[in-house]
Amino acid sequence: MKRSRFIRAALLTAAVVIGLTGYGVAKDRLAFSGGPEGGTFQYFSNGMSSYLSRNVADLEVSNMASAGSLENLRRVNSGEVDFGIVYSGDTYLGRNGRLTQDENQYTNVQALAYLYGAPAHLITLKKHGITSVTDLKGKRVAVGGAGSGAAGAAQRYFTSLGLWDDMKVEFLGYSKAAEALGDGLIDAFWVFAGFPNSSVIQAAASNDIVLIDVVKGAEGSSFFADYPFYTPVTIPAGTYSGVDYDVASFQDSALWVAGAHVKPAVVEECLGQIFSKEGLAFMVKVKSTAKSMCVQGALQSVVTQIHAGAETFWK
């Protein structure tokens, strides 16, 4: 780790404090677009917003709920918000005009840092007898909120397998999907988030759940060839109550992004705070998934343009 980047960020903060002392200048206000209730995005964005508001002089960062990755991509690109969390795959496809039914090019969204890997979870109840992805034909499946990265990933996955049009797709956020599964309103739900995920824990607390192997389900399809930014991952046995076996899955990477309009100096200050020893310790308290955040791996899985402030900070 190069101490210079943190010293530089500290000096920037000090300069702002000294320059504004006595002038009563109002705080700069930034908006951070997170995710749906119960999702890892929302934990991260809320934690980061509160930490930055407390530790960066004359800066107030407001957390905004969101449907998830795709809505964040569009909000950040338009300048409606300043920061967001977006999946690496969505930044890549969005920048190149390859999103499903959306040929717009989202070129104002720039990466700041890798946050964590987001594995696919496919959850059902043991009593339903669903043991493979193909068993979902004709079933009611919640895939995340409309406009979310989870829903986008689900559509890519199930379309590649020829199942998307054969399922009864429900656009529900994670918490509502967990409730709906227990109430018998759906047969399965899809989560695309770091583990352990609170909504999957919620479902497992009062039901006998099953996690489906989505890698085996994709065998014979072009899914992994078409979307090479997805990488293999295993959800370990014991992660969720009653799931005493390893589950093969794949993951995307959740990135902290900023709009091109955000000043490089502000980005440097914010990175310096979040990736300080104290900032990283705080984030782990907010969500254990943040253990994957580190200085050494901060630019892993970044396949899109890096913000000028981040380029300077990570040198």
PDB file of C-alpha atoms in Angstrom:
ATOM      1  CA  MET A   1       0.000   0.000   0.000  1.00  0.00           C
ATOM      2  CA  LYS A   2       1.294   3.411  -0.880  1.00  0.00           C
ATOM      3  CA  ARG A   3       0.869   5.806   2.019  1.00  0.00           C
ATOM      4  CA  SER A   4       1.117   8.726  -0.398  1.00  0.00           C
ATOM      5  CA  ARG A   5      -2.443   8.304  -1.636  1.00  0.00           C
ATOM      6  CA  PHE A   6      -3.848   8.548   1.888  1.00  0.00           C
ATOM      7  CA  ILE A   7      -1.574  11.469   2.775  1.00  0.00           C
ATOM      8  CA  ARG A   8      -2.716  13.233  -0.384  1.00  0.00           C
ATOM      9  CA  ALA A   9      -6.383  12.654   0.488  1.00  0.00           C
ATOM     10  CA  ALA A  10      -5.793  13.951   4.023  1.00  0.00           C
ATOM     11  CA  LEU A  11      -4.109  17.085   2.689  1.00  0.00           C
ATOM     12  CA  LEU A  12      -7.019  17.697   0.336  1.00  0.00           C
ATOM     13  CA  THR A  13      -9.451  17.483   3.233  1.00  0.00           C
ATOM     14  CA  ALA A  14      -7.303  19.784   5.361  1.00  0.00           C
ATOM     15  CA  ALA A  15      -7.089  22.310   2.552  1.00  0.00           C
ATOM     16  CA  VAL A  16     -10.858  22.415   2.253  1.00  0.00           C
ATOM     17  CA  VAL A  17     -11.243  22.939   6.005  1.00  0.00           C
ATOM     18  CA  ILE A  18      -8.637  25.735   6.110  1.00  0.00           C
ATOM     19  CA  GLY A  19      -9.964  27.428   2.995  1.00  0.00           C
ATOM     20  CA  LEU A  20     -13.531  27.556   4.230  1.00  0.00           C
ATOM     21  CA  THR A  21     -13.007  28.331   7.919  1.00  0.00           C
ATOM     22  CA  GLY A  22     -14.973  31.381   8.984  1.00  0.00           C
ATOM     23  CA  TYR A  23     -16.916  31.765   5.770  1.00  0.00           C
ATOM     24  CA  GLY A  24     -19.981  29.698   6.680  1.00  0.00           C
ATOM     25  CA  VAL A  25     -19.967  27.948   3.327  1.00  0.00           C
ATOM     26  CA  ALA A  26     -22.809  25.454   2.962  1.00  0.00           C
ATOM     27  CA  LYS A  27     -21.967  21.796   2.686  1.00  0.00           C
ATOM     28  CA  ASP A  28     -21.634  20.192  -0.730  1.00  0.00           C
ATOM     29  CA  ARG A  29     -24.428  17.683  -1.147  1.00  0.00           C
ATOM     30  CA  LEU A  30     -24.026  14.468  -3.091  1.00  0.00           C
ATOM     31  CA  ALA A  31     -26.519  11.658  -3.695  1.00  0.00           C
ATOM     32  CA  PHE A  32     -25.590   7.969  -3.472  1.00  0.00           C
ATOM     33  CA  SER A  33     -27.947   5.520  -5.220  1.00  0.00           C
ATOM     34  CA  GLY A  34     -28.068   2.156  -3.462  1.00  0.00           C
ATOM     35  CA  GLY A  35     -30.550  -0.680  -3.768  1.00  0.00           C
ATOM     36  CA  PRO A  36     -33.773  -2.289  -2.584  1.00  0.00           C
ATOM     37  CA  GLU A  37     -34.619  -2.970   1.046  1.00  0.00           C
ATOM     38  CA  GLY A  38     -32.806  -6.049   2.304  1.00  0.00           C
ATOM     39  CA  GLY A  39     -30.212  -5.961  -0.464  1.00  0.00           C
ATOM     40  CA  THR A  40     -26.457  -5.686  -0.023  1.00  0.00           C
ATOM     41  CA  PHE A  41     -26.363  -2.570  -2.220  1.00  0.00           C
ATOM     42  CA  GLN A  42     -28.503  -0.711   0.291  1.00  0.00           C
ATOM     43  CA  TYR A  43     -26.349  -1.739   3.248  1.00  0.00           C
ATOM     44  CA  PHE A  44     -23.222  -0.560   1.452  1.00  0.00           C
ATOM     45  CA  SER A  45     -24.604   2.719   0.113  1.00  0.00           C
ATOM     46  CA  ASN A  46     -26.169   3.647   3.437  1.00  0.00           C
ATOM     47  CA  GLY A  47     -22.978   2.826   5.351  1.00  0.00           C
ATOM     48  CA  MET A  48     -20.717   4.648   2.917  1.00  0.00           C
ATOM     49  CA  SER A  49     -22.998   7.687   2.795  1.00  0.00           C
ATOM     50  CA  SER A  50     -23.111   8.035   6.570  1.00  0.00           C
ATOM     51  CA  TYR A  51     -19.362   7.496   6.969  1.00  0.00           C
ATOM     52  CA  LEU A  52     -18.472  10.065   4.312  1.00  0.00           C
ATOM     53  CA  SER A  53     -20.921  12.606   5.739  1.00  0.00           C
ATOM     54  CA  ARG A  54     -19.256  12.296   9.147  1.00  0.00           C
ATOM     55  CA  ASN A  55     -15.650  12.254   8.001  1.00  0.00           C
ATOM     56  CA  VAL A  56     -15.289  14.485   4.937  1.00  0.00           C
ATOM     57  CA  ALA A  57     -15.382  18.175   5.791  1.00  0.00           C
ATOM     58  CA  ASP A  58     -18.271  20.183   4.344  1.00  0.00           C
ATOM     59  CA  LEU A  59     -19.729  17.186   2.531  1.00  0.00           C
ATOM     60  CA  GLU A  60     -23.127  15.605   3.026  1.00  0.00           C
ATOM     61  CA  VAL A  61     -23.902  12.384   1.180  1.00  0.00           C
ATOM     62  CA  SER A  62     -27.529  11.264   1.049  1.00  0.00           C
ATOM     63  CA  ASN A  63     -28.418   7.630   0.510  1.00  0.00           C
ATOM     64  CA  MET A  64     -31.200   6.921  -1.997  1.00  0.00           C
ATOM     65  CA  ALA A  65     -33.102   3.652  -2.285  1.00  0.00           C
ATOM     66  CA  SER A  66     -33.114   2.140  -5.746  1.00  0.00           C
ATOM     67  CA  ALA A  67     -34.256  -0.868  -7.739  1.00  0.00           C
ATOM     68  CA  GLY A  68     -30.581  -1.747  -8.065  1.00  0.00           C
ATOM     69  CA  SER A  69     -27.732  -1.836 -10.539  1.00  0.00           C
ATOM     70  CA  LEU A  70     -29.475  -0.840 -13.764  1.00  0.00           C
ATOM     71  CA  GLU A  71     -31.384   2.027 -12.179  1.00  0.00           C
ATOM     72  CA  ASN A  72     -28.146   3.190 -10.565  1.00  0.00           C
ATOM     73  CA  LEU A  73     -26.388   3.061 -13.933  1.00  0.00           C
ATOM     74  CA  ARG A  74     -29.024   5.295 -15.492  1.00  0.00           C
ATOM     75  CA  ARG A  75     -29.208   7.679 -12.529  1.00  0.00           C
ATOM     76  CA  VAL A  76     -25.447   8.179 -12.376  1.00  0.00           C
ATOM     77  CA  ASN A  77     -25.155   8.557 -16.142  1.00  0.00           C
ATOM     78  CA  SER A  78     -27.849  11.265 -16.240  1.00  0.00           C
ATOM     79  CA  GLY A  79     -26.363  13.177 -13.297  1.00  0.00           C
ATOM     80  CA  GLU A  80     -29.454  12.596 -11.162  1.00  0.00           C
ATOM     81  CA  VAL A  81     -27.110  11.124  -8.543  1.00  0.00           C
ATOM     82  CA  ASP A  82     -23.372  11.352  -8.011  1.00  0.00           C
ATOM     83  CA  PHE A  83     -22.392   7.930  -6.650  1.00  0.00           C
ATOM     84  CA  GLY A  84     -23.873   4.492  -7.115  1.00  0.00           C
ATOM     85  CA  ILE A  85     -23.199   0.778  -6.949  1.00  0.00           C
ATOM     86  CA  VAL A  86     -23.353  -0.988 -10.305  1.00  0.00           C
ATOM     87  CA  TYR A  87     -22.423  -4.469 -11.403  1.00  0.00           C
ATOM     88  CA  SER A  88     -19.325  -4.683 -13.558  1.00  0.00           C
ATOM     89  CA  GLY A  89     -21.297  -6.481 -16.253  1.00  0.00           C
ATOM     90  CA  ASP A  90     -23.880  -3.701 -16.406  1.00  0.00           C
ATOM     91  CA  THR A  91     -21.214  -1.004 -16.712  1.00  0.00           C
ATOM     92  CA  TYR A  92     -19.603  -2.960 -19.546  1.00  0.00           C
ATOM     93  CA  LEU A  93     -22.807  -3.738 -21.432  1.00  0.00           C
ATOM     94  CA  GLY A  94     -24.227  -0.264 -20.788  1.00  0.00           C
ATOM     95  CA  ARG A  95     -21.138   1.515 -22.045  1.00  0.00           C
ATOM     96  CA  ASN A  96     -21.250  -0.529 -25.240  1.00  0.00           C
ATOM     97  CA  GLY A  97     -24.999  -0.255 -25.867  1.00  0.00           C
ATOM     98  CA  ARG A  98     -25.604  -3.961 -25.256  1.00  0.00           C
ATOM     99  CA  LEU A  99     -28.127  -3.943 -22.418  1.00  0.00           C
ATOM    100  CA  THR A 100     -31.283  -5.969 -23.002  1.00  0.00           C
ATOM    101  CA  GLN A 101     -33.781  -3.852 -24.959  1.00  0.00           C
ATOM    102  CA  ASP A 102     -31.673  -0.757 -24.330  1.00  0.00           C
ATOM    103  CA  GLU A 103     -29.169   0.368 -26.941  1.00  0.00           C
ATOM    104  CA  ASN A 104     -28.274   3.608 -25.140  1.00  0.00           C
ATOM    105  CA  GLN A 105     -24.596   4.052 -24.321  1.00  0.00           C
ATOM    106  CA  TYR A 106     -23.962   4.977 -20.693  1.00  0.00           C
ATOM    107  CA  THR A 107     -20.573   6.634 -21.024  1.00  0.00           C
ATOM    108  CA  ASN A 108     -20.716   9.000 -18.030  1.00  0.00           C
ATOM    109  CA  VAL A 109     -20.494   6.174 -15.473  1.00  0.00           C
ATOM    110  CA  GLN A 110     -16.931   5.747 -14.235  1.00  0.00           C
ATOM    111  CA  ALA A 111     -15.472   3.221 -11.807  1.00  0.00           C
ATOM    112  CA  LEU A 112     -13.952   4.109  -8.432  1.00  0.00           C
ATOM    113  CA  ALA A 113     -13.338   0.719  -6.791  1.00  0.00           C
ATOM    114  CA  TYR A 114     -14.334  -2.937  -6.477  1.00  0.00           C
ATOM    115  CA  LEU A 115     -16.541  -3.616  -3.461  1.00  0.00           C
ATOM    116  CA  TYR A 116     -17.447  -7.308  -3.437  1.00  0.00           C
ATOM    117  CA  GLY A 117     -18.468 -10.275  -5.536  1.00  0.00           C
ATOM    118  CA  ALA A 118     -22.205 -10.801  -6.018  1.00  0.00           C
ATOM    119  CA  PRO A 119     -23.134 -14.467  -6.527  1.00  0.00           C
ATOM    120  CA  ALA A 120     -26.397 -15.702  -8.002  1.00  0.00           C
ATOM    121  CA  HIS A 121     -28.716 -17.464  -5.526  1.00  0.00           C
ATOM    122  CA  LEU A 122     -31.718 -19.451  -6.722  1.00  0.00           C
ATOM    123  CA  ILE A 123     -33.918 -20.329  -3.746  1.00  0.00           C
ATOM    124  CA  THR A 124     -36.951 -22.567  -3.496  1.00  0.00           C
ATOM    125  CA  LEU A 125     -38.689 -24.644  -0.820  1.00  0.00           C
ATOM    126  CA  LYS A 126     -37.821 -28.293  -0.267  1.00  0.00           C
ATOM    127  CA  LYS A 127     -41.509 -29.222  -0.340  1.00  0.00           C
ATOM    128  CA  HIS A 128     -41.846 -28.005  -3.949  1.00  0.00           C
ATOM    129  CA  GLY A 129     -39.566 -30.771  -5.230  1.00  0.00           C
ATOM    130  CA  ILE A 130     -37.648 -28.390  -7.499  1.00  0.00           C
ATOM    131  CA  THR A 131     -34.097 -29.735  -7.824  1.00  0.00           C
ATOM    132  CA  SER A 132     -32.820 -28.219 -11.071  1.00  0.00           C
ATOM    133  CA  VAL A 133     -33.189 -25.050 -13.098  1.00  0.00           C
ATOM    134  CA  THR A 134     -35.240 -26.827 -15.763  1.00  0.00           C
ATOM    135  CA  ASP A 135     -37.876 -27.642 -13.128  1.00  0.00           C
ATOM    136  CA  LEU A 136     -38.809 -23.940 -13.100  1.00  0.00           C
ATOM    137  CA  LYS A 137     -40.684 -24.181 -16.388  1.00  0.00           C
ATOM    138  CA  GLY A 138     -44.205 -22.901 -15.738  1.00  0.00           C
ATOM    139  CA  LYS A 139     -43.302 -21.836 -12.190  1.00  0.00           C
ATOM    140  CA  ARG A 140     -43.660 -18.438 -10.498  1.00  0.00           C
ATOM    141  CA  VAL A 141     -40.171 -16.997 -10.074  1.00  0.00           C
ATOM    142  CA  ALA A 142     -39.270 -13.629  -8.511  1.00  0.00           C
ATOM    143  CA  VAL A 143     -36.148 -12.162 -10.115  1.00  0.00           C
ATOM    144  CA  GLY A 144     -35.613  -8.860  -8.273  1.00  0.00           C
ATOM    145  CA  GLY A 145     -37.150  -5.452  -8.751  1.00  0.00           C
ATOM    146  CA  ALA A 146     -37.803  -4.096 -12.232  1.00  0.00           C
ATOM    147  CA  GLY A 147     -34.732  -2.168 -13.354  1.00  0.00           C
ATOM    148  CA  SER A 148     -32.424  -4.018 -10.973  1.00  0.00           C
ATOM    149  CA  GLY A 149     -29.132  -5.662 -11.829  1.00  0.00           C
ATOM    150  CA  ALA A 150     -30.527  -8.878 -10.367  1.00  0.00           C
ATOM    151  CA  ALA A 151     -33.411  -8.860 -12.838  1.00  0.00           C
ATOM    152  CA  GLY A 152     -31.039  -8.063 -15.696  1.00  0.00           C
ATOM    153  CA  ALA A 153     -28.756 -10.961 -14.782  1.00  0.00           C
ATOM    154  CA  ALA A 154     -31.743 -13.282 -14.383  1.00  0.00           C
ATOM    155  CA  GLN A 155     -33.047 -12.374 -17.820  1.00  0.00           C
ATOM    156  CA  ARG A 156     -29.646 -13.032 -19.406  1.00  0.00           C
ATOM    157  CA  TYR A 157     -29.317 -16.345 -17.595  1.00  0.00           C
ATOM    158  CA  PHE A 158     -32.797 -17.758 -18.141  1.00  0.00           C
ATOM    159  CA  THR A 159     -32.952 -16.485 -21.739  1.00  0.00           C
ATOM    160  CA  SER A 160     -29.707 -18.312 -22.526  1.00  0.00           C
ATOM    161  CA  LEU A 161     -31.316 -21.474 -21.142  1.00  0.00           C
ATOM    162  CA  GLY A 162     -34.532 -20.920 -23.105  1.00  0.00           C
ATOM    163  CA  LEU A 163     -36.611 -20.582 -19.933  1.00  0.00           C
ATOM    164  CA  TRP A 164     -37.326 -16.863 -19.580  1.00  0.00           C
ATOM    165  CA  ASP A 165     -40.559 -16.928 -21.598  1.00  0.00           C
ATOM    166  CA  ASP A 166     -41.640 -20.229 -20.040  1.00  0.00           C
ATOM    167  CA  MET A 167     -41.605 -18.984 -16.431  1.00  0.00           C
ATOM    168  CA  LYS A 168     -44.110 -16.740 -14.684  1.00  0.00           C
ATOM    169  CA  VAL A 169     -41.694 -13.927 -13.885  1.00  0.00           C
ATOM    170  CA  GLU A 170     -42.406 -11.668 -10.907  1.00  0.00           C
ATOM    171  CA  PHE A 171     -40.446  -8.457 -10.351  1.00  0.00           C
ATOM    172  CA  LEU A 172     -40.093  -8.352  -6.575  1.00  0.00           C
ATOM    173  CA  GLY A 173     -37.351  -7.007  -4.318  1.00  0.00           C
ATOM    174  CA  TYR A 174     -35.527  -9.510  -2.135  1.00  0.00           C
ATOM    175  CA  SER A 175     -37.394  -8.998   1.149  1.00  0.00           C
ATOM    176  CA  LYS A 176     -40.804  -9.129  -0.512  1.00  0.00           C
ATOM    177  CA  ALA A 177     -39.745 -12.202  -2.479  1.00  0.00           C
ATOM    178  CA  ALA A 178     -38.685 -13.997   0.710  1.00  0.00           C
ATOM    179  CA  GLU A 179     -42.089 -13.243   2.236  1.00  0.00           C
ATOM    180  CA  ALA A 180     -43.898 -14.308  -0.938  1.00  0.00           C
ATOM    181  CA  LEU A 181     -42.027 -17.624  -0.997  1.00  0.00           C
ATOM    182  CA  GLY A 182     -43.070 -18.398   2.568  1.00  0.00           C
ATOM    183  CA  ASP A 183     -46.663 -17.357   1.846  1.00  0.00           C
ATOM    184  CA  GLY A 184     -46.887 -19.650  -1.180  1.00  0.00           C
ATOM    185  CA  LEU A 185     -47.278 -16.799  -3.675  1.00  0.00           C
ATOM    186  CA  ILE A 186     -44.174 -17.775  -5.673  1.00  0.00           C
ATOM    187  CA  ASP A 187     -42.245 -21.000  -6.219  1.00  0.00           C
ATOM    188  CA  ALA A 188     -38.697 -19.650  -6.237  1.00  0.00           C
ATOM    189  CA  PHE A 189     -36.745 -16.430  -6.084  1.00  0.00           C
ATOM    190  CA  TRP A 190     -33.460 -15.154  -7.430  1.00  0.00           C
ATOM    191  CA  VAL A 191     -30.953 -13.092  -5.481  1.00  0.00           C
ATOM    192  CA  PHE A 192     -27.832 -11.552  -6.967  1.00  0.00           C
ATOM    193  CA  ALA A 193     -25.887 -10.313  -3.953  1.00  0.00           C
ATOM    194  CA  GLY A 194     -23.055 -11.070  -1.570  1.00  0.00           C
ATOM    195  CA  PHE A 195     -23.505 -13.877   0.905  1.00  0.00           C
ATOM    196  CA  PRO A 196     -24.818 -14.314   3.484  1.00  0.00           C
ATOM    197  CA  ASN A 197     -27.796 -12.346   2.186  1.00  0.00           C
ATOM    198  CA  SER A 198     -30.342 -11.163   4.755  1.00  0.00           C
ATOM    199  CA  SER A 199     -33.370 -12.042   2.620  1.00  0.00           C
ATOM    200  CA  VAL A 200     -32.173 -15.609   2.075  1.00  0.00           C
ATOM    201  CA  ILE A 201     -31.551 -15.832   5.827  1.00  0.00           C
ATOM    202  CA  GLN A 202     -35.101 -14.521   6.307  1.00  0.00           C
ATOM    203  CA  ALA A 203     -36.519 -17.237   4.033  1.00  0.00           C
ATOM    204  CA  ALA A 204     -34.479 -19.978   5.739  1.00  0.00           C
ATOM    205  CA  ALA A 205     -35.538 -18.892   9.229  1.00  0.00           C
ATOM    206  CA  SER A 206     -39.084 -20.186   8.834  1.00  0.00           C
ATOM    207  CA  ASN A 207     -38.873 -22.544   5.841  1.00  0.00           C
ATOM    208  CA  ASP A 208     -36.876 -25.546   4.650  1.00  0.00           C
ATOM    209  CA  ILE A 209     -35.110 -23.994   1.678  1.00  0.00           C
ATOM    210  CA  VAL A 210     -33.090 -25.423  -1.200  1.00  0.00           C
ATOM    211  CA  LEU A 211     -30.417 -23.601  -3.213  1.00  0.00           C
ATOM    212  CA  ILE A 212     -30.237 -24.709  -6.853  1.00  0.00           C
ATOM    213  CA  ASP A 213     -26.950 -25.269  -8.730  1.00  0.00           C
ATOM    214  CA  VAL A 214     -27.081 -22.611 -11.470  1.00  0.00           C
ATOM    215  CA  VAL A 215     -23.768 -23.620 -13.064  1.00  0.00           C
ATOM    216  CA  LYS A 216     -24.979 -27.123 -13.873  1.00  0.00           C
ATOM    217  CA  GLY A 217     -28.176 -25.550 -15.134  1.00  0.00           C
ATOM    218  CA  ALA A 218     -26.226 -23.550 -17.718  1.00  0.00           C
ATOM    219  CA  GLU A 219     -24.408 -26.556 -19.163  1.00  0.00           C
ATOM    220  CA  GLY A 220     -25.026 -26.822 -22.884  1.00  0.00           C
ATOM    221  CA  SER A 221     -25.969 -23.139 -23.199  1.00  0.00           C
ATOM    222  CA  SER A 222     -23.904 -20.193 -24.462  1.00  0.00           C
ATOM    223  CA  PHE A 223     -24.378 -18.214 -21.247  1.00  0.00           C
ATOM    224  CA  PHE A 224     -20.780 -18.098 -20.018  1.00  0.00           C
ATOM    225  CA  ALA A 225     -19.394 -17.562 -23.529  1.00  0.00           C
ATOM    226  CA  ASP A 226     -21.795 -14.681 -24.164  1.00  0.00           C
ATOM    227  CA  TYR A 227     -21.133 -13.013 -20.794  1.00  0.00           C
ATOM    228  CA  PRO A 228     -17.467 -13.595 -19.917  1.00  0.00           C
ATOM    229  CA  PHE A 229     -17.509 -11.112 -17.014  1.00  0.00           C
ATOM    230  CA  TYR A 230     -19.327 -13.708 -14.888  1.00  0.00           C
ATOM    231  CA  THR A 231     -16.911 -15.863 -12.898  1.00  0.00           C
ATOM    232  CA  PRO A 232     -17.406 -19.150 -10.975  1.00  0.00           C
ATOM    233  CA  VAL A 233     -17.945 -19.088  -7.218  1.00  0.00           C
ATOM    234  CA  THR A 234     -19.079 -21.531  -4.543  1.00  0.00           C
ATOM    235  CA  ILE A 235     -21.595 -20.686  -1.828  1.00  0.00           C
ATOM    236  CA  PRO A 236     -20.178 -22.758   1.057  1.00  0.00           C
ATOM    237  CA  ALA A 237     -22.167 -25.333   2.992  1.00  0.00           C
ATOM    238  CA  GLY A 238     -23.599 -23.838   6.165  1.00  0.00           C
ATOM    239  CA  THR A 239     -23.933 -20.312   4.788  1.00  0.00           C
ATOM    240  CA  TYR A 240     -27.694 -20.640   5.229  1.00  0.00           C
ATOM    241  CA  SER A 241     -29.710 -22.650   7.735  1.00  0.00           C
ATOM    242  CA  GLY A 242     -30.559 -26.100   6.396  1.00  0.00           C
ATOM    243  CA  VAL A 243     -28.268 -25.835   3.374  1.00  0.00           C
ATOM    244  CA  ASP A 244     -25.524 -28.249   4.409  1.00  0.00           C
ATOM    245  CA  TYR A 245     -23.926 -28.615   0.967  1.00  0.00           C
ATOM    246  CA  ASP A 246     -21.759 -26.452  -1.289  1.00  0.00           C
ATOM    247  CA  VAL A 247     -23.661 -24.724  -4.094  1.00  0.00           C
ATOM    248  CA  ALA A 248     -21.979 -23.986  -7.427  1.00  0.00           C
ATOM    249  CA  SER A 249     -22.811 -20.528  -8.720  1.00  0.00           C
ATOM    250  CA  PHE A 250     -21.383 -17.586 -10.650  1.00  0.00           C
ATOM    251  CA  GLN A 251     -20.861 -13.990  -9.676  1.00  0.00           C
ATOM    252  CA  ASP A 252     -20.582 -10.486 -11.009  1.00  0.00           C
ATOM    253  CA  SER A 253     -18.603  -7.770  -9.234  1.00  0.00           C
ATOM    254  CA  ALA A 254     -20.257  -4.845  -7.471  1.00  0.00           C
ATOM    255  CA  LEU A 255     -18.408  -1.604  -8.228  1.00  0.00           C
ATOM    256  CA  TRP A 256     -18.544   1.807  -6.585  1.00  0.00           C
ATOM    257  CA  VAL A 257     -19.052   4.254  -9.450  1.00  0.00           C
ATOM    258  CA  ALA A 258     -19.338   8.006  -9.893  1.00  0.00           C
ATOM    259  CA  GLY A 259     -20.600  10.288 -12.601  1.00  0.00           C
ATOM    260  CA  ALA A 260     -18.055  11.969 -14.844  1.00  0.00           C
ATOM    261  CA  HIS A 261     -19.337  15.280 -13.436  1.00  0.00           C
ATOM    262  CA  VAL A 262     -18.043  14.583  -9.897  1.00  0.00           C
ATOM    263  CA  LYS A 263     -14.866  16.546  -9.201  1.00  0.00           C
ATOM    264  CA  PRO A 264     -11.668  14.459  -9.044  1.00  0.00           C
ATOM    265  CA  ALA A 265     -10.676  16.045  -5.715  1.00  0.00           C
ATOM    266  CA  VAL A 266     -13.963  14.953  -4.150  1.00  0.00           C
ATOM    267  CA  VAL A 267     -13.486  11.405  -5.426  1.00  0.00           C
ATOM    268  CA  GLU A 268      -9.952  11.326  -3.989  1.00  0.00           C
ATOM    269  CA  GLU A 269     -11.178  12.475  -0.577  1.00  0.00           C
ATOM    270  CA  CYS A 270     -13.995   9.948  -0.490  1.00  0.00           C
ATOM    271  CA  LEU A 271     -11.779   7.048  -1.545  1.00  0.00           C
ATOM    272  CA  GLY A 272      -9.244   8.066   1.071  1.00  0.00           C
ATOM    273  CA  GLN A 273     -11.861   7.899   3.802  1.00  0.00           C
ATOM    274  CA  ILE A 274     -13.584   4.654   2.799  1.00  0.00           C
ATOM    275  CA  PHE A 275     -10.337   2.773   2.100  1.00  0.00           C
ATOM    276  CA  SER A 276      -8.588   3.981   5.233  1.00  0.00           C
ATOM    277  CA  LYS A 277      -8.056   1.416   7.991  1.00  0.00           C
ATOM    278  CA  GLU A 278     -10.894   2.983   9.963  1.00  0.00           C
ATOM    279  CA  GLY A 279     -13.196   3.180   6.954  1.00  0.00           C
ATOM    280  CA  LEU A 280     -12.720  -0.469   6.029  1.00  0.00           C
ATOM    281  CA  ALA A 281     -13.290  -1.554   9.643  1.00  0.00           C
ATOM    282  CA  PHE A 282     -16.516   0.463   9.707  1.00  0.00           C
ATOM    283  CA  MET A 283     -17.759  -1.124   6.484  1.00  0.00           C
ATOM    284  CA  VAL A 284     -17.186  -4.644   7.842  1.00  0.00           C
ATOM    285  CA  LYS A 285     -19.379  -3.714  10.824  1.00  0.00           C
ATOM    286  CA  VAL A 286     -22.062  -2.510   8.414  1.00  0.00           C
ATOM    287  CA  LYS A 287     -21.962  -5.710   6.353  1.00  0.00           C
ATOM    288  CA  SER A 288     -19.587  -8.651   6.651  1.00  0.00           C
ATOM    289  CA  THR A 289     -19.456  -8.827   2.845  1.00  0.00           C
ATOM    290  CA  ALA A 290     -17.169  -5.775   3.028  1.00  0.00           C
ATOM    291  CA  LYS A 291     -14.322  -8.058   4.145  1.00  0.00           C
ATOM    292  CA  SER A 292     -13.573  -8.398   0.426  1.00  0.00           C
ATOM    293  CA  MET A 293     -12.767  -4.677   0.159  1.00  0.00           C
ATOM    294  CA  CYS A 294      -9.046  -3.977   0.134  1.00  0.00           C
ATOM    295  CA  VAL A 295      -6.547  -1.543  -1.306  1.00  0.00           C
ATOM    296  CA  GLN A 296      -4.613  -4.214  -3.192  1.00  0.00           C
ATOM    297  CA  GLY A 297      -7.664  -5.512  -5.064  1.00  0.00           C
ATOM    298  CA  ALA A 298      -9.528  -2.254  -5.489  1.00  0.00           C
ATOM    299  CA  LEU A 299      -9.487  -2.288  -9.284  1.00  0.00           C
ATOM    300  CA  GLN A 300     -10.100  -5.991  -9.865  1.00  0.00           C
ATOM    301  CA  SER A 301     -12.953  -6.837 -12.243  1.00  0.00           C
ATOM    302  CA  VAL A 302     -13.089  -3.233 -13.487  1.00  0.00           C
ATOM    303  CA  VAL A 303     -13.815  -3.441 -17.216  1.00  0.00           C
ATOM    304  CA  THR A 304     -14.906   0.140 -17.797  1.00  0.00           C
ATOM    305  CA  GLN A 305     -13.401   3.633 -17.644  1.00  0.00           C
ATOM    306  CA  ILE A 306     -11.899   4.685 -14.314  1.00  0.00           C
ATOM    307  CA  HIS A 307     -12.740   8.139 -12.914  1.00  0.00           C
ATOM    308  CA  ALA A 308      -9.890  10.659 -13.051  1.00  0.00           C
ATOM    309  CA  GLY A 309      -9.975  11.062  -9.270  1.00  0.00           C
ATOM    310  CA  ALA A 310      -9.716   7.307  -8.810  1.00  0.00           C
ATOM    311  CA  GLU A 311      -6.847   7.073 -11.292  1.00  0.00           C
ATOM    312  CA  THR A 312      -4.915   9.633  -9.259  1.00  0.00           C
ATOM    313  CA  PHE A 313      -5.782   8.004  -5.938  1.00  0.00           C
ATOM    314  CA  TRP A 314      -4.831   4.459  -6.931  1.00  0.00           C
ATOM    315  CA  LYS A 315      -1.477   5.392  -8.521  1.00  0.00           C
TER     316      LYS A 315
END
